PDB file of C-alpha atoms in Angstrom:
ATOM      1  CA  ASP T   1      94.862 107.060  77.303  1.00  0.00           C
ATOM      2  CA  LEU T   2      92.759 104.650  79.324  1.00  0.00           C
ATOM      3  CA  LYS T   3      89.094 105.398  79.769  1.00  0.00           C
ATOM      4  CA  ASP T   4      86.652 104.096  82.384  1.00  0.00           C
ATOM      5  CA  ASN T   5      84.886 101.872  79.875  1.00  0.00           C
ATOM      6  CA  ASP T   6      87.908 100.418  78.065  1.00  0.00           C
ATOM      7  CA  ASN T   7      87.724  96.639  78.033  1.00  0.00           C
ATOM      8  CA  PHE T   8      90.734  94.928  79.615  1.00  0.00           C
ATOM      9  CA  PHE T   9      90.603  92.013  77.170  1.00  0.00           C
ATOM     10  CA  GLU T  10      90.155  94.198  74.093  1.00  0.00           C
ATOM     11  CA  LEU T  11      93.297  96.081  75.162  1.00  0.00           C
ATOM     12  CA  GLY T  12      95.295  92.834  75.139  1.00  0.00           C
ATOM     13  CA  GLY T  13      94.667  91.545  78.656  1.00  0.00           C
ATOM     14  CA  ASN T  14      94.660  87.773  79.149  1.00  0.00           C
ATOM     15  CA  SER T  15      94.049  85.165  81.853  1.00  0.00           C
ATOM     16  CA  LEU T  16      97.665  85.238  83.064  1.00  0.00           C
ATOM     17  CA  MET T  17      97.384  88.986  83.631  1.00  0.00           C
ATOM     18  CA  VAL T  18      94.064  88.437  85.411  1.00  0.00           C
ATOM     19  CA  SER T  19      95.806  85.985  87.757  1.00  0.00           C
ATOM     20  CA  GLN T  20      98.485  88.572  88.524  1.00  0.00           C
ATOM     21  CA  ILE T  21      95.928  91.324  89.132  1.00  0.00           C
ATOM     22  CA  SER T  22      93.826  88.977  91.252  1.00  0.00           C
ATOM     23  CA  LEU T  23      96.864  88.267  93.431  1.00  0.00           C
ATOM     24  CA  LYS T  24      97.438  92.016  93.866  1.00  0.00           C
ATOM     25  CA  TYR T  25      93.779  92.491  94.859  1.00  0.00           C
ATOM     26  CA  TYR T  26      94.154  89.715  97.427  1.00  0.00           C
ATOM     27  CA  GLN T  27      97.406  91.127  98.822  1.00  0.00           C
ATOM     28  CA  LYS T  28      95.983  94.642  99.118  1.00  0.00           C
ATOM     29  CA  TYR T  29      92.322  94.039  99.995  1.00  0.00           C
ATOM     30  CA  GLU T  30      92.190  90.364 101.079  1.00  0.00           C
ATOM     31  CA  ILE T  31      89.453  89.579  98.574  1.00  0.00           C
ATOM     32  CA  ARG T  32      89.502  86.968  95.867  1.00  0.00           C
ATOM     33  CA  VAL T  33      88.545  87.826  92.298  1.00  0.00           C
ATOM     34  CA  SER T  34      88.151  84.875  89.947  1.00  0.00           C
ATOM     35  CA  VAL T  35      88.815  84.902  86.221  1.00  0.00           C
ATOM     36  CA  LYS T  36      85.045  84.590  85.790  1.00  0.00           C
ATOM     37  CA  ASP T  37      84.461  87.666  87.987  1.00  0.00           C
ATOM     38  CA  PHE T  38      87.018  89.575  85.954  1.00  0.00           C
ATOM     39  CA  MET T  39      85.482  88.490  82.644  1.00  0.00           C
ATOM     40  CA  GLU T  40      82.074  89.647  83.869  1.00  0.00           C
ATOM     41  CA  ASN T  41      83.587  93.001  84.944  1.00  0.00           C
ATOM     42  CA  PRO T  42      86.214  93.757  82.287  1.00  0.00           C
ATOM     43  CA  THR T  43      86.312  97.566  82.395  1.00  0.00           C
ATOM     44  CA  ILE T  44      87.918  99.899  84.930  1.00  0.00           C
ATOM     45  CA  SER T  45      84.458 101.122  85.842  1.00  0.00           C
ATOM     46  CA  ASP T  46      83.174  97.545  86.295  1.00  0.00           C
ATOM     47  CA  GLN T  47      86.207  96.569  88.380  1.00  0.00           C
ATOM     48  CA  SER T  48      85.945  99.600  90.650  1.00  0.00           C
ATOM     49  CA  THR T  49      82.270  98.901  91.290  1.00  0.00           C
ATOM     50  CA  TYR T  50      82.967  95.191  91.869  1.00  0.00           C
ATOM     51  CA  LEU T  51      85.744  95.974  94.374  1.00  0.00           C
ATOM     52  CA  PHE T  52      83.629  98.585  96.116  1.00  0.00           C
ATOM     53  CA  TYR T  53      80.849  96.066  96.765  1.00  0.00           C
ATOM     54  CA  ALA T  54      83.289  93.273  97.626  1.00  0.00           C
ATOM     55  CA  LEU T  55      84.751  95.544 100.298  1.00  0.00           C
ATOM     56  CA  GLY T  56      81.301  96.205 101.748  1.00  0.00           C
ATOM     57  CA  GLY T  57      80.537  99.562 100.149  1.00  0.00           C
ATOM     58  CA  GLU T  58      77.099 100.992  99.709  1.00  0.00           C
ATOM     59  CA  ARG T  59      75.428 101.444  96.355  1.00  0.00           C
ATOM     60  CA  SER T  60      75.802 104.649  94.347  1.00  0.00           C
ATOM     61  CA  ASN T  61      73.947 105.536  91.167  1.00  0.00           C
ATOM     62  CA  ASN T  62      77.234 106.670  89.583  1.00  0.00           C
ATOM     63  CA  PRO T  63      79.891 103.911  89.265  1.00  0.00           C
ATOM     64  CA  SER T  64      82.567 106.499  88.529  1.00  0.00           C
ATOM     65  CA  ASP T  65      82.194 107.606  92.166  1.00  0.00           C
ATOM     66  CA  TYR T  66      84.406 104.618  92.991  1.00  0.00           C
ATOM     67  CA  LEU T  67      87.227 105.380  90.582  1.00  0.00           C
ATOM     68  CA  THR T  68      90.583 106.591  91.783  1.00  0.00           C
ATOM     69  CA  TYR T  69      93.442 107.300  89.445  1.00  0.00           C
TER      70      TYR T  69
END
């Protein structure tokens, strides 16, 4: 089972996978996420917060507010 704070890279993720995910983000949301951005935000929780702000969202004190499964 995946958890909000599981690290993408510790679960076997790599830069090729990041490139594929980044392309999906661009196709769906028209935002670019670099490998560096992904490495700085490697968990589901980090990614959801990053995407929320990149899409112009407002700050919440609870990052899990942005998670959708």
